[in-house]
Amino acid sequence: DASVMFHQEDDDELYDESGTTEFTFTKGPAVRTLQLSLVSHRQRFAARLWPAAMLLARHLHDNPVTVQGKCVLELGAGAALPSLCACLEGARAVLATDYPDERMLANIEANLDSNLTERQ
């Protein structure tokens, strides 16, 4: 049972929050805006776009050779922004995952589906 691995302290009450946000990249004259849904089942988790995710996404965008042709694994993906960037920058395969909560995992899939084409 995976829930044993993800024990939560009593003060971390169940929480239900969702929202949306945007993240914009520019490369020369080209501008791309990603629409991201944010869903979390617990406070402090995926109901926000974390600064580290934004920094990593920007790094992958600015340095695509980091992921081009490679397999990428994102643990604790939340909204899956770095995974989206890896796909857009030419990663061969990307696996994004997070806490084993159906809504959070479905949200990762929805963010990938709504921001990527079949080819990506």
Coordinates of C-alpha atoms in Angstrom, one line a residue:
D1 CA 0.0 0.0 0.0
A2 CA 1.7 3.2 -1.2
S3 CA -0.1 5.3 1.4
V4 CA 2.3 4.0 4.0
M5 CA 5.2 5.7 2.2
F6 CA 3.4 9.0 2.3
H7 CA 2.5 9.3 6.0
Q8 CA 1.3 12.8 6.8
E9 CA 1.5 14.6 10.1
D10 CA -1.7 15.3 12.0
D11 CA -1.4 19.1 11.4
D12 CA -1.4 18.6 7.7
E13 CA -5.1 18.5 7.3
L14 CA -6.8 17.3 4.2
Y15 CA -7.1 20.2 1.8
D16 CA -8.8 20.7 -1.5
E17 CA -7.7 23.6 -3.6
S18 CA -7.4 24.1 -7.3
G19 CA -6.8 26.9 -9.7
T20 CA -5.0 27.8 -12.9
T21 CA -1.9 29.7 -13.9
E22 CA 0.2 30.6 -17.0
F23 CA 3.9 30.3 -17.7
T24 CA 5.3 32.2 -20.7
F25 CA 8.5 31.4 -22.6
T26 CA 10.2 33.6 -25.2
K27 CA 12.8 32.5 -27.8
G28 CA 13.6 35.3 -30.2
P29 CA 10.3 36.7 -31.5
A30 CA 8.4 33.5 -30.6
V31 CA 6.3 33.5 -27.5
R32 CA 4.7 30.4 -26.0
T33 CA 2.3 30.4 -23.1
L34 CA 1.5 27.2 -21.2
Q35 CA -1.9 27.0 -19.4
L36 CA -1.6 24.9 -16.2
S37 CA -4.2 23.6 -13.9
L38 CA -3.2 23.4 -10.2
V39 CA -4.7 20.7 -8.0
S40 CA -3.7 19.6 -4.5
H41 CA -5.1 17.3 -1.9
R42 CA -2.9 18.6 0.9
Q43 CA -1.7 22.1 1.9
R44 CA 1.8 23.0 0.8
F45 CA 1.8 20.7 -2.2
A46 CA 0.6 21.1 -5.8
A47 CA -1.8 24.0 -5.5
R48 CA 0.9 26.4 -6.5
L49 CA 3.6 26.6 -9.2
W50 CA 6.9 26.2 -7.2
P51 CA 9.8 28.5 -7.9
A52 CA 12.1 25.5 -8.4
A53 CA 9.8 24.2 -11.2
M54 CA 9.8 27.6 -12.9
L55 CA 13.6 27.9 -12.6
L56 CA 14.1 24.3 -14.0
A57 CA 11.6 24.9 -16.8
R58 CA 13.4 28.1 -17.8
H59 CA 16.8 26.3 -17.7
L60 CA 15.5 23.6 -19.9
H61 CA 14.0 26.1 -22.3
D62 CA 17.3 28.1 -22.4
N63 CA 19.5 25.0 -22.6
P64 CA 17.5 22.4 -24.7
V65 CA 20.6 20.2 -25.2
T66 CA 20.1 19.2 -21.5
V67 CA 17.1 17.1 -22.5
Q68 CA 17.1 16.6 -26.3
G69 CA 16.9 12.9 -27.2
K70 CA 17.0 11.9 -23.6
C71 CA 14.6 10.2 -21.2
V72 CA 13.4 12.5 -18.4
L73 CA 11.8 11.6 -15.1
E74 CA 10.1 14.2 -12.9
L75 CA 9.2 13.2 -9.4
G76 CA 6.9 15.4 -7.4
A77 CA 5.7 17.0 -10.7
G78 CA 2.8 19.0 -9.4
A79 CA 1.6 20.8 -12.5
A80 CA 4.4 19.1 -14.5
L81 CA 5.9 22.3 -15.9
P82 CA 9.5 21.0 -16.2
S83 CA 8.1 17.8 -17.9
L84 CA 6.2 20.0 -20.4
C85 CA 9.4 21.9 -21.1
A86 CA 11.4 18.7 -21.6
C87 CA 8.8 17.5 -24.1
L88 CA 8.8 20.8 -25.9
E89 CA 12.6 20.9 -26.1
G90 CA 12.9 17.4 -27.7
A91 CA 13.1 14.9 -24.9
R92 CA 12.8 11.3 -26.3
A93 CA 10.4 10.3 -23.4
V94 CA 9.1 12.0 -20.3
L95 CA 7.5 10.4 -17.2
A96 CA 5.9 12.8 -14.7
T97 CA 4.5 11.6 -11.4
D98 CA 3.5 12.8 -8.0
Y99 CA 1.7 11.7 -4.8
P100 CA -0.6 8.8 -5.6
D101 CA -3.8 10.8 -5.6
E102 CA -6.1 10.3 -8.6
R103 CA -7.0 14.0 -9.0
M104 CA -3.4 15.1 -8.9
L105 CA -2.2 12.4 -11.4
A106 CA -5.2 13.2 -13.7
N107 CA -4.2 16.8 -13.5
I108 CA -0.7 16.1 -14.6
E109 CA -2.1 14.2 -17.6
A110 CA -4.5 17.0 -18.4
N111 CA -1.7 19.6 -18.3
L112 CA 0.4 17.5 -20.6
D113 CA -2.5 16.8 -23.0
S114 CA -3.7 20.4 -23.2
N115 CA -0.2 21.9 -23.8
L116 CA 1.3 19.3 -26.2
T117 CA 0.5 18.2 -29.7
E118 CA 0.4 14.5 -30.7
R119 CA 3.9 14.9 -32.2
Q120 CA 5.4 16.0 -28.9

